[in-house]
PDB file of C-alpha atoms in Angstrom:
ATOM      1  CA  MET A   1     -45.459 -10.736 176.155  1.00  0.00           C
ATOM      2  CA  ILE A   2     -45.626 -10.464 172.397  1.00  0.00           C
ATOM      3  CA  ARG A   3     -42.584 -11.104 170.249  1.00  0.00           C
ATOM      4  CA  ILE A   4     -42.277  -9.229 166.789  1.00  0.00           C
ATOM      5  CA  ILE A   5     -40.144 -11.132 164.423  1.00  0.00           C
ATOM      6  CA  THR A   6     -39.241 -10.356 160.916  1.00  0.00           C
ATOM      7  CA  ASP A   7     -36.278 -11.064 158.322  1.00  0.00           C
ATOM      8  CA  SER A   8     -33.470  -8.959 157.413  1.00  0.00           C
ATOM      9  CA  SER A   9     -34.971  -8.002 154.159  1.00  0.00           C
ATOM     10  CA  CYS A  10     -36.759  -5.391 156.133  1.00  0.00           C
ATOM     11  CA  ASP A  11     -33.497  -3.490 156.293  1.00  0.00           C
ATOM     12  CA  LEU A  12     -33.720  -2.431 159.980  1.00  0.00           C
ATOM     13  CA  THR A  13     -30.327  -1.734 161.402  1.00  0.00           C
ATOM     14  CA  PRO A  14     -29.423  -3.722 164.658  1.00  0.00           C
ATOM     15  CA  GLU A  15     -29.800  -0.432 166.536  1.00  0.00           C
ATOM     16  CA  GLN A  16     -33.342   0.277 165.047  1.00  0.00           C
ATOM     17  CA  ALA A  17     -34.494  -3.226 165.707  1.00  0.00           C
ATOM     18  CA  ALA A  18     -33.238  -2.987 169.333  1.00  0.00           C
ATOM     19  CA  ARG A  19     -35.153   0.244 169.858  1.00  0.00           C
ATOM     20  CA  LEU A  20     -38.207  -1.226 168.428  1.00  0.00           C
ATOM     21  CA  ASN A  21     -37.749  -4.439 170.381  1.00  0.00           C
ATOM     22  CA  VAL A  22     -38.099  -6.536 167.067  1.00  0.00           C
ATOM     23  CA  HIS A  23     -36.116  -9.688 166.484  1.00  0.00           C
ATOM     24  CA  VAL A  24     -34.588  -9.849 162.984  1.00  0.00           C
ATOM     25  CA  VAL A  25     -33.703 -13.248 161.369  1.00  0.00           C
ATOM     26  CA  ALA A  26     -30.859 -13.036 158.798  1.00  0.00           C
ATOM     27  CA  LEU A  27     -31.202 -14.040 155.201  1.00  0.00           C
ATOM     28  CA  GLY A  28     -28.293 -15.662 153.509  1.00  0.00           C
ATOM     29  CA  VAL A  29     -26.191 -13.921 150.661  1.00  0.00           C
ATOM     30  CA  THR A  30     -23.916 -16.068 148.473  1.00  0.00           C
ATOM     31  CA  PHE A  31     -21.401 -14.697 146.053  1.00  0.00           C
ATOM     32  CA  GLU A  32     -20.212 -16.215 142.884  1.00  0.00           C
ATOM     33  CA  ASP A  33     -17.060 -17.629 144.471  1.00  0.00           C
ATOM     34  CA  GLY A  34     -19.120 -19.601 146.899  1.00  0.00           C
ATOM     35  CA  THR A  35     -18.684 -17.331 149.928  1.00  0.00           C
ATOM     36  CA  SER A  36     -21.803 -17.033 152.108  1.00  0.00           C
ATOM     37  CA  TYR A  37     -22.853 -14.439 154.551  1.00  0.00           C
ATOM     38  CA  ARG A  38     -25.633 -13.692 156.928  1.00  0.00           C
ATOM     39  CA  ASP A  39     -27.218 -10.288 156.064  1.00  0.00           C
ATOM     40  CA  ARG A  40     -26.359  -7.542 158.485  1.00  0.00           C
ATOM     41  CA  VAL A  41     -24.673 -10.079 160.736  1.00  0.00           C
ATOM     42  CA  GLU A  42     -21.555 -10.964 158.896  1.00  0.00           C
ATOM     43  CA  LEU A  43     -22.162  -8.560 156.015  1.00  0.00           C
ATOM     44  CA  SER A  44     -22.956  -4.842 156.062  1.00  0.00           C
ATOM     45  CA  PRO A  45     -24.917  -3.006 153.399  1.00  0.00           C
ATOM     46  CA  GLU A  46     -21.579  -1.039 152.658  1.00  0.00           C
ATOM     47  CA  GLU A  47     -19.570  -4.346 152.252  1.00  0.00           C
ATOM     48  CA  PHE A  48     -22.227  -5.999 150.041  1.00  0.00           C
ATOM     49  CA  TYR A  49     -22.272  -3.121 147.560  1.00  0.00           C
ATOM     50  CA  ARG A  50     -18.452  -3.146 147.418  1.00  0.00           C
ATOM     51  CA  LYS A  51     -18.524  -6.987 146.618  1.00  0.00           C
ATOM     52  CA  LEU A  52     -21.512  -6.479 144.271  1.00  0.00           C
ATOM     53  CA  ALA A  53     -19.517  -4.001 141.970  1.00  0.00           C
ATOM     54  CA  ALA A  54     -16.876  -6.717 141.261  1.00  0.00           C
ATOM     55  CA  CYS A  55     -19.224  -9.603 140.403  1.00  0.00           C
ATOM     56  CA  ASP A  56     -19.750 -10.864 136.993  1.00  0.00           C
ATOM     57  CA  LYS A  57     -22.570 -12.965 138.187  1.00  0.00           C
ATOM     58  CA  LEU A  58     -25.242 -11.643 140.578  1.00  0.00           C
ATOM     59  CA  PRO A  59     -25.191 -13.016 144.264  1.00  0.00           C
ATOM     60  CA  THR A  60     -28.035 -15.072 145.449  1.00  0.00           C
ATOM     61  CA  THR A  61     -30.057 -14.689 148.694  1.00  0.00           C
ATOM     62  CA  SER A  62     -31.509 -17.581 150.591  1.00  0.00           C
ATOM     63  CA  GLN A  63     -34.049 -17.923 153.327  1.00  0.00           C
ATOM     64  CA  PRO A  64     -32.957 -18.619 156.976  1.00  0.00           C
ATOM     65  CA  PRO A  65     -32.764 -22.255 157.794  1.00  0.00           C
ATOM     66  CA  PHE A  66     -35.848 -24.123 159.003  1.00  0.00           C
ATOM     67  CA  SER A  67     -34.339 -24.859 162.394  1.00  0.00           C
ATOM     68  CA  ARG A  68     -33.951 -21.185 163.064  1.00  0.00           C
ATOM     69  CA  TRP A  69     -37.636 -20.668 162.848  1.00  0.00           C
ATOM     70  CA  ALA A  70     -38.529 -23.724 164.974  1.00  0.00           C
ATOM     71  CA  ASP A  71     -36.098 -22.588 167.552  1.00  0.00           C
ATOM     72  CA  LEU A  72     -37.655 -19.145 167.940  1.00  0.00           C
ATOM     73  CA  PHE A  73     -41.184 -20.499 168.050  1.00  0.00           C
ATOM     74  CA  GLU A  74     -40.157 -23.197 170.689  1.00  0.00           C
ATOM     75  CA  GLU A  75     -38.573 -20.502 172.732  1.00  0.00           C
ATOM     76  CA  ALA A  76     -41.602 -18.472 172.699  1.00  0.00           C
ATOM     77  CA  GLN A  77     -43.888 -21.135 173.702  1.00  0.00           C
ATOM     78  CA  GLU A  78     -41.674 -22.128 176.620  1.00  0.00           C
ATOM     79  CA  ALA A  79     -41.708 -18.479 177.893  1.00  0.00           C
ATOM     80  CA  GLY A  80     -45.654 -18.408 177.303  1.00  0.00           C
ATOM     81  CA  ASP A  81     -45.076 -15.434 174.771  1.00  0.00           C
ATOM     82  CA  ASP A  82     -47.075 -14.776 171.514  1.00  0.00           C
ATOM     83  CA  VAL A  83     -45.412 -14.337 168.190  1.00  0.00           C
ATOM     84  CA  VAL A  84     -46.312 -12.124 165.364  1.00  0.00           C
ATOM     85  CA  ALA A  85     -43.810 -12.955 162.425  1.00  0.00           C
ATOM     86  CA  VAL A  86     -44.011 -10.299 159.660  1.00  0.00           C
ATOM     87  CA  LEU A  87     -42.027 -11.658 156.693  1.00  0.00           C
ATOM     88  CA  LEU A  88     -40.767 -11.006 153.118  1.00  0.00           C
ATOM     89  CA  SER A  89     -43.453 -11.546 150.363  1.00  0.00           C
ATOM     90  CA  GLY A  90     -44.107 -15.132 149.553  1.00  0.00           C
ATOM     91  CA  GLU A  91     -44.119 -14.066 145.885  1.00  0.00           C
ATOM     92  CA  LEU A  92     -40.316 -13.053 146.215  1.00  0.00           C
ATOM     93  CA  SER A  93     -39.018 -15.634 148.585  1.00  0.00           C
ATOM     94  CA  GLY A  94     -39.669 -19.001 150.268  1.00  0.00           C
ATOM     95  CA  THR A  95     -38.907 -17.472 153.558  1.00  0.00           C
ATOM     96  CA  ILE A  96     -42.594 -17.355 154.791  1.00  0.00           C
ATOM     97  CA  GLN A  97     -43.147 -21.092 153.699  1.00  0.00           C
ATOM     98  CA  GLY A  98     -40.162 -22.222 155.919  1.00  0.00           C
ATOM     99  CA  ALA A  99     -41.516 -20.186 158.873  1.00  0.00           C
ATOM    100  CA  ARG A 100     -45.102 -21.612 158.357  1.00  0.00           C
ATOM    101  CA  ALA A 101     -43.511 -25.297 158.120  1.00  0.00           C
ATOM    102  CA  ALA A 102     -41.772 -24.577 161.385  1.00  0.00           C
ATOM    103  CA  ALA A 103     -44.897 -23.272 163.128  1.00  0.00           C
ATOM    104  CA  ASP A 104     -46.849 -26.300 161.982  1.00  0.00           C
ATOM    105  CA  LEU A 105     -44.203 -28.637 163.384  1.00  0.00           C
ATOM    106  CA  VAL A 106     -43.988 -26.822 166.672  1.00  0.00           C
ATOM    107  CA  GLY A 107     -47.656 -26.656 166.926  1.00  0.00           C
ATOM    108  CA  TYR A 108     -47.997 -23.630 169.099  1.00  0.00           C
ATOM    109  CA  PRO A 109     -51.213 -21.588 168.472  1.00  0.00           C
ATOM    110  CA  GLY A 110     -49.598 -18.448 169.765  1.00  0.00           C
ATOM    111  CA  VAL A 111     -47.600 -18.090 166.574  1.00  0.00           C
ATOM    112  CA  HIS A 112     -49.190 -15.670 163.934  1.00  0.00           C
ATOM    113  CA  ILE A 113     -47.440 -15.324 160.551  1.00  0.00           C
ATOM    114  CA  VAL A 114     -48.202 -12.496 158.159  1.00  0.00           C
ATOM    115  CA  ASP A 115     -47.216 -12.622 154.588  1.00  0.00           C
ATOM    116  CA  SER A 116     -46.398  -8.870 154.316  1.00  0.00           C
ATOM    117  CA  GLN A 117     -46.493  -8.931 150.313  1.00  0.00           C
ATOM    118  CA  ALA A 118     -43.637  -6.600 150.963  1.00  0.00           C
ATOM    119  CA  ALA A 119     -39.929  -6.132 150.856  1.00  0.00           C
ATOM    120  CA  ALA A 120     -37.377  -3.762 151.958  1.00  0.00           C
ATOM    121  CA  LEU A 121     -38.729  -0.250 152.653  1.00  0.00           C
ATOM    122  CA  SER A 122     -42.438  -1.553 152.530  1.00  0.00           C
ATOM    123  CA  LEU A 123     -41.668  -4.441 155.038  1.00  0.00           C
ATOM    124  CA  ASN A 124     -39.796  -1.909 157.119  1.00  0.00           C
ATOM    125  CA  LEU A 125     -43.097   0.172 157.387  1.00  0.00           C
ATOM    126  CA  LEU A 126     -45.198  -2.890 158.400  1.00  0.00           C
ATOM    127  CA  VAL A 127     -42.760  -3.976 161.018  1.00  0.00           C
ATOM    128  CA  ARG A 128     -42.862  -0.661 162.549  1.00  0.00           C
ATOM    129  CA  LEU A 129     -46.680  -0.772 162.491  1.00  0.00           C
ATOM    130  CA  ALA A 130     -46.515  -4.110 164.280  1.00  0.00           C
ATOM    131  CA  ALA A 131     -44.290  -2.711 167.014  1.00  0.00           C
ATOM    132  CA  ARG A 132     -46.577   0.288 167.558  1.00  0.00           C
ATOM    133  CA  LEU A 133     -49.701  -1.889 167.757  1.00  0.00           C
ATOM    134  CA  ARG A 134     -47.918  -4.188 170.249  1.00  0.00           C
ATOM    135  CA  ASP A 135     -46.772  -1.196 172.504  1.00  0.00           C
ATOM    136  CA  SER A 136     -50.449   0.151 172.302  1.00  0.00           C
ATOM    137  CA  GLY A 137     -51.517  -3.103 174.058  1.00  0.00           C
ATOM    138  CA  ARG A 138     -53.102  -4.969 171.048  1.00  0.00           C
ATOM    139  CA  ALA A 139     -53.258  -8.804 171.319  1.00  0.00           C
ATOM    140  CA  ALA A 140     -51.073 -10.779 168.900  1.00  0.00           C
ATOM    141  CA  ALA A 141     -54.066 -11.859 166.963  1.00  0.00           C
ATOM    142  CA  GLN A 142     -55.437  -8.358 166.760  1.00  0.00           C
ATOM    143  CA  ILE A 143     -52.023  -7.169 165.445  1.00  0.00           C
ATOM    144  CA  ALA A 144     -51.858  -9.895 162.722  1.00  0.00           C
ATOM    145  CA  GLU A 145     -55.458  -9.027 161.544  1.00  0.00           C
ATOM    146  CA  THR A 146     -54.483  -5.284 161.394  1.00  0.00           C
ATOM    147  CA  LEU A 147     -51.442  -5.963 159.365  1.00  0.00           C
ATOM    148  CA  GLU A 148     -53.431  -8.078 156.984  1.00  0.00           C
ATOM    149  CA  GLU A 149     -55.564  -5.239 156.245  1.00  0.00           C
ATOM    150  CA  GLU A 150     -53.049  -2.440 156.294  1.00  0.00           C
ATOM    151  CA  LYS A 151     -50.639  -4.286 153.977  1.00  0.00           C
ATOM    152  CA  LYS A 152     -53.186  -3.463 151.151  1.00  0.00           C
ATOM    153  CA  ARG A 153     -52.239   0.159 151.395  1.00  0.00           C
ATOM    154  CA  VAL A 154     -48.581  -0.213 151.391  1.00  0.00           C
ATOM    155  CA  ARG A 155     -46.579   0.943 148.128  1.00  0.00           C
ATOM    156  CA  LEU A 156     -43.000   0.908 147.418  1.00  0.00           C
ATOM    157  CA  VAL A 157     -41.836   2.902 144.342  1.00  0.00           C
ATOM    158  CA  ALA A 158     -38.292   3.318 143.342  1.00  0.00           C
ATOM    159  CA  LEU A 159     -36.165   4.350 140.435  1.00  0.00           C
ATOM    160  CA  ILE A 160     -33.152   2.497 139.040  1.00  0.00           C
ATOM    161  CA  ASP A 161     -30.056   4.473 137.575  1.00  0.00           C
ATOM    162  CA  ASP A 162     -28.222   1.507 136.070  1.00  0.00           C
ATOM    163  CA  LEU A 163     -29.944  -1.202 134.062  1.00  0.00           C
ATOM    164  CA  LYS A 164     -26.877  -3.672 134.341  1.00  0.00           C
ATOM    165  CA  TYR A 165     -28.316  -5.354 137.338  1.00  0.00           C
ATOM    166  CA  LEU A 166     -31.652  -6.094 135.801  1.00  0.00           C
ATOM    167  CA  ARG A 167     -29.826  -7.462 132.789  1.00  0.00           C
ATOM    168  CA  LYS A 168     -27.644  -9.717 134.822  1.00  0.00           C
ATOM    169  CA  GLY A 169     -30.541 -10.971 136.709  1.00  0.00           C
ATOM    170  CA  GLY A 170     -32.429 -11.978 133.527  1.00  0.00           C
ATOM    171  CA  ARG A 171     -35.166  -9.447 134.187  1.00  0.00           C
ATOM    172  CA  LEU A 172     -34.321  -7.297 131.292  1.00  0.00           C
ATOM    173  CA  PRO A 173     -32.901  -8.337 127.941  1.00  0.00           C
ATOM    174  CA  ALA A 174     -29.395  -7.318 127.128  1.00  0.00           C
ATOM    175  CA  THR A 175     -30.269  -5.340 123.880  1.00  0.00           C
ATOM    176  CA  VAL A 176     -32.868  -3.357 126.089  1.00  0.00           C
ATOM    177  CA  ALA A 177     -30.457  -2.599 128.831  1.00  0.00           C
ATOM    178  CA  VAL A 178     -27.846  -1.349 126.367  1.00  0.00           C
ATOM    179  CA  ALA A 179     -30.299   0.725 124.534  1.00  0.00           C
ATOM    180  CA  GLY A 180     -31.706   2.155 127.742  1.00  0.00           C
ATOM    181  CA  ASN A 181     -28.351   2.978 129.193  1.00  0.00           C
ATOM    182  CA  LEU A 182     -27.185   4.721 125.861  1.00  0.00           C
ATOM    183  CA  LEU A 183     -30.553   6.756 125.741  1.00  0.00           C
ATOM    184  CA  GLY A 184     -30.488   7.551 129.339  1.00  0.00           C
ATOM    185  CA  ILE A 185     -33.677   5.747 130.011  1.00  0.00           C
ATOM    186  CA  LYS A 186     -34.321   5.120 133.895  1.00  0.00           C
ATOM    187  CA  PRO A 187     -37.207   2.779 134.928  1.00  0.00           C
ATOM    188  CA  VAL A 188     -39.280   3.271 137.748  1.00  0.00           C
ATOM    189  CA  ILE A 189     -40.605   0.102 139.622  1.00  0.00           C
ATOM    190  CA  ILE A 190     -43.330  -0.534 142.132  1.00  0.00           C
ATOM    191  CA  LEU A 191     -43.759  -3.260 144.638  1.00  0.00           C
ATOM    192  CA  LYS A 192     -47.400  -3.781 145.307  1.00  0.00           C
ATOM    193  CA  ASP A 193     -49.549  -6.840 146.360  1.00  0.00           C
ATOM    194  CA  GLY A 194     -46.152  -8.706 146.710  1.00  0.00           C
ATOM    195  CA  LYS A 195     -44.955  -8.356 143.109  1.00  0.00           C
ATOM    196  CA  VAL A 196     -42.414  -5.983 141.467  1.00  0.00           C
ATOM    197  CA  LYS A 197     -43.562  -4.445 138.273  1.00  0.00           C
ATOM    198  CA  LEU A 198     -42.197  -1.862 135.868  1.00  0.00           C
ATOM    199  CA  ALA A 199     -44.534   1.263 136.571  1.00  0.00           C
ATOM    200  CA  GLY A 200     -42.870   3.992 134.603  1.00  0.00           C
ATOM    201  CA  LYS A 201     -39.633   5.466 133.088  1.00  0.00           C
ATOM    202  CA  GLY A 202     -37.869   8.918 132.453  1.00  0.00           C
ATOM    203  CA  ARG A 203     -35.132  10.328 130.301  1.00  0.00           C
ATOM    204  CA  GLY A 204     -32.287  10.803 132.715  1.00  0.00           C
ATOM    205  CA  LEU A 205     -32.484  10.835 136.497  1.00  0.00           C
ATOM    206  CA  PRO A 206     -34.678  14.034 136.635  1.00  0.00           C
ATOM    207  CA  GLY A 207     -37.173  12.548 134.398  1.00  0.00           C
ATOM    208  CA  ALA A 208     -37.128   9.413 136.461  1.00  0.00           C
ATOM    209  CA  TYR A 209     -37.772  11.423 139.600  1.00  0.00           C
ATOM    210  CA  VAL A 210     -40.674  13.094 138.017  1.00  0.00           C
ATOM    211  CA  SER A 211     -42.077   9.865 136.979  1.00  0.00           C
ATOM    212  CA  LEU A 212     -41.753   8.467 140.552  1.00  0.00           C
ATOM    213  CA  PHE A 213     -43.439  11.498 142.111  1.00  0.00           C
ATOM    214  CA  LYS A 214     -46.349  11.162 139.707  1.00  0.00           C
ATOM    215  CA  LEU A 215     -46.607   7.536 140.516  1.00  0.00           C
ATOM    216  CA  ILE A 216     -47.112   8.423 144.229  1.00  0.00           C
ATOM    217  CA  ASP A 217     -49.930  10.398 143.387  1.00  0.00           C
ATOM    218  CA  SER A 218     -51.488   7.917 141.053  1.00  0.00           C
ATOM    219  CA  GLU A 219     -51.112   5.212 143.687  1.00  0.00           C
ATOM    220  CA  GLY A 220     -53.373   7.059 146.218  1.00  0.00           C
ATOM    221  CA  GLY A 221     -50.962   9.552 147.627  1.00  0.00           C
ATOM    222  CA  ILE A 222     -49.200   9.396 150.976  1.00  0.00           C
ATOM    223  CA  ASP A 223     -51.213   9.116 154.184  1.00  0.00           C
ATOM    224  CA  PRO A 224     -48.844  11.092 156.512  1.00  0.00           C
ATOM    225  CA  ASP A 225     -50.457   9.762 159.604  1.00  0.00           C
ATOM    226  CA  SER A 226     -49.536   6.126 158.834  1.00  0.00           C
ATOM    227  CA  GLY A 227     -45.783   6.579 158.127  1.00  0.00           C
ATOM    228  CA  MET A 228     -43.338   6.452 155.224  1.00  0.00           C
ATOM    229  CA  VAL A 229     -39.659   5.546 154.900  1.00  0.00           C
ATOM    230  CA  VAL A 230     -37.341   6.713 152.056  1.00  0.00           C
ATOM    231  CA  GLY A 231     -34.429   4.554 151.171  1.00  0.00           C
ATOM    232  CA  TYR A 232     -31.174   4.024 148.938  1.00  0.00           C
ATOM    233  CA  THR A 233     -28.904   1.156 147.926  1.00  0.00           C
ATOM    234  CA  GLN A 234     -25.455   2.686 148.062  1.00  0.00           C
ATOM    235  CA  ASN A 235     -25.503   6.484 147.838  1.00  0.00           C
ATOM    236  CA  PRO A 236     -27.636   8.382 150.212  1.00  0.00           C
ATOM    237  CA  ARG A 237     -27.621  11.326 147.892  1.00  0.00           C
ATOM    238  CA  GLY A 238     -30.085   9.453 145.691  1.00  0.00           C
ATOM    239  CA  ALA A 239     -32.634   9.803 148.415  1.00  0.00           C
ATOM    240  CA  GLU A 240     -32.182  13.569 148.710  1.00  0.00           C
ATOM    241  CA  PRO A 241     -34.710  14.581 145.750  1.00  0.00           C
ATOM    242  CA  ILE A 242     -37.396  12.391 147.317  1.00  0.00           C
ATOM    243  CA  GLN A 243     -36.963  14.023 150.700  1.00  0.00           C
ATOM    244  CA  GLN A 244     -37.082  17.393 149.172  1.00  0.00           C
ATOM    245  CA  TYR A 245     -40.326  16.506 147.248  1.00  0.00           C
ATOM    246  CA  LEU A 246     -41.795  15.275 150.592  1.00  0.00           C
ATOM    247  CA  THR A 247     -40.913  18.561 152.521  1.00  0.00           C
ATOM    248  CA  GLY A 248     -41.070  21.154 149.703  1.00  0.00           C
ATOM    249  CA  ASN A 249     -43.826  20.001 147.527  1.00  0.00           C
ATOM    250  CA  LEU A 250     -46.111  18.095 149.800  1.00  0.00           C
ATOM    251  CA  LYS A 251     -45.088  20.020 152.923  1.00  0.00           C
ATOM    252  CA  LEU A 252     -44.596  16.886 154.816  1.00  0.00           C
ATOM    253  CA  PRO A 253     -41.728  16.114 157.322  1.00  0.00           C
ATOM    254  CA  ALA A 254     -38.655  14.389 156.115  1.00  0.00           C
ATOM    255  CA  ALA A 255     -38.983  10.649 156.386  1.00  0.00           C
ATOM    256  CA  PRO A 256     -36.719   8.166 158.213  1.00  0.00           C
ATOM    257  CA  LEU A 257     -33.925   7.064 155.930  1.00  0.00           C
ATOM    258  CA  CYS A 258     -33.117   3.290 155.189  1.00  0.00           C
ATOM    259  CA  HIS A 259     -30.057   1.695 153.667  1.00  0.00           C
ATOM    260  CA  VAL A 260     -31.439  -1.085 151.375  1.00  0.00           C
ATOM    261  CA  GLY A 261     -29.509  -4.400 151.652  1.00  0.00           C
ATOM    262  CA  PRO A 262     -29.020  -7.547 149.473  1.00  0.00           C
ATOM    263  CA  ALA A 263     -32.730  -8.672 149.189  1.00  0.00           C
ATOM    264  CA  ILE A 264     -33.606  -5.840 146.735  1.00  0.00           C
ATOM    265  CA  GLY A 265     -30.155  -4.290 146.101  1.00  0.00           C
ATOM    266  CA  THR A 266     -28.969  -7.633 144.217  1.00  0.00           C
ATOM    267  CA  HIS A 267     -31.498  -6.841 141.549  1.00  0.00           C
ATOM    268  CA  THR A 268     -31.691  -3.118 141.329  1.00  0.00           C
ATOM    269  CA  GLY A 269     -27.790  -2.453 141.845  1.00  0.00           C
ATOM    270  CA  PRO A 270     -26.053   0.311 143.861  1.00  0.00           C
ATOM    271  CA  ARG A 271     -27.826   3.344 142.271  1.00  0.00           C
ATOM    272  CA  CYS A 272     -31.281   2.988 143.281  1.00  0.00           C
ATOM    273  CA  ALA A 273     -33.636   5.128 145.493  1.00  0.00           C
ATOM    274  CA  GLY A 274     -37.240   4.998 146.651  1.00  0.00           C
ATOM    275  CA  ILE A 275     -39.963   5.502 149.109  1.00  0.00           C
ATOM    276  CA  ALA A 276     -42.576   3.341 150.817  1.00  0.00           C
ATOM    277  CA  PHE A 277     -45.685   4.557 152.083  1.00  0.00           C
ATOM    278  CA  PHE A 278     -49.142   3.956 153.297  1.00  0.00           C
ATOM    279  CA  ALA A 279     -51.644   5.106 150.360  1.00  0.00           C
ATOM    280  CA  ARG A 280     -54.553   7.280 151.450  1.00  0.00           C
ATOM    281  CA  GLU A 281     -56.747   5.191 149.053  1.00  0.00           C
ATOM    282  CA  ASN A 282     -56.489   1.455 148.616  1.00  0.00           C
TER     283      ASN A 282
END
């Protein structure tokens, strides 16, 4: 048997993970008062955003403990199962380094670890692909090899309605954030090749959505046969214009909807929406 393992930054619900037969390892979330929670185990996305709104300082996320990975890999070895672990981008977190160190310690050659170079919606896509490949009968090594190739086509583009959280996280100077909010400037970001970059902007939300739609096209366009996921941080209505663009403009079916959690939501804030997709062209 092949075990697909990922971390909670993929934003699968427990029910989705169970349907896909994927094991999700929780990241940690710590708030300014020192209280810590396991993502989606002890803290739901709804609870996270309620707490985030009251924070003066941003919460921090932490990788799963080393022992958790070692236990999972030892359990698989004892059962004679192979493992494909598809994890949060190594550019954004130390999660994958911890998993690799545990795999080295256990010394089981059946463990295959993939740096997704993705997070949230884009990691969600790659985990779904891994599950499909497993269910189609691919071997673990083949799954890992395919993911290494396919991750090059994955894009995550999103718009941010409130610049306060980028400012709090030190990713935007305070003067720029204040001026941006006063002028109604909304940034559009892209997660590509493991890194988050500012990719566009728009005046007001309508302008930001137009900028996002243009970015989808400039990044190679959506390959509808490979899958896509639309997501939001707090309000699902933020995802509606993206779904309408997919169904109305591109004549595609509506995408599965994903509630984005702390790994990305800490930095973007509660009013963010985006889409992950496989590009037609790399």
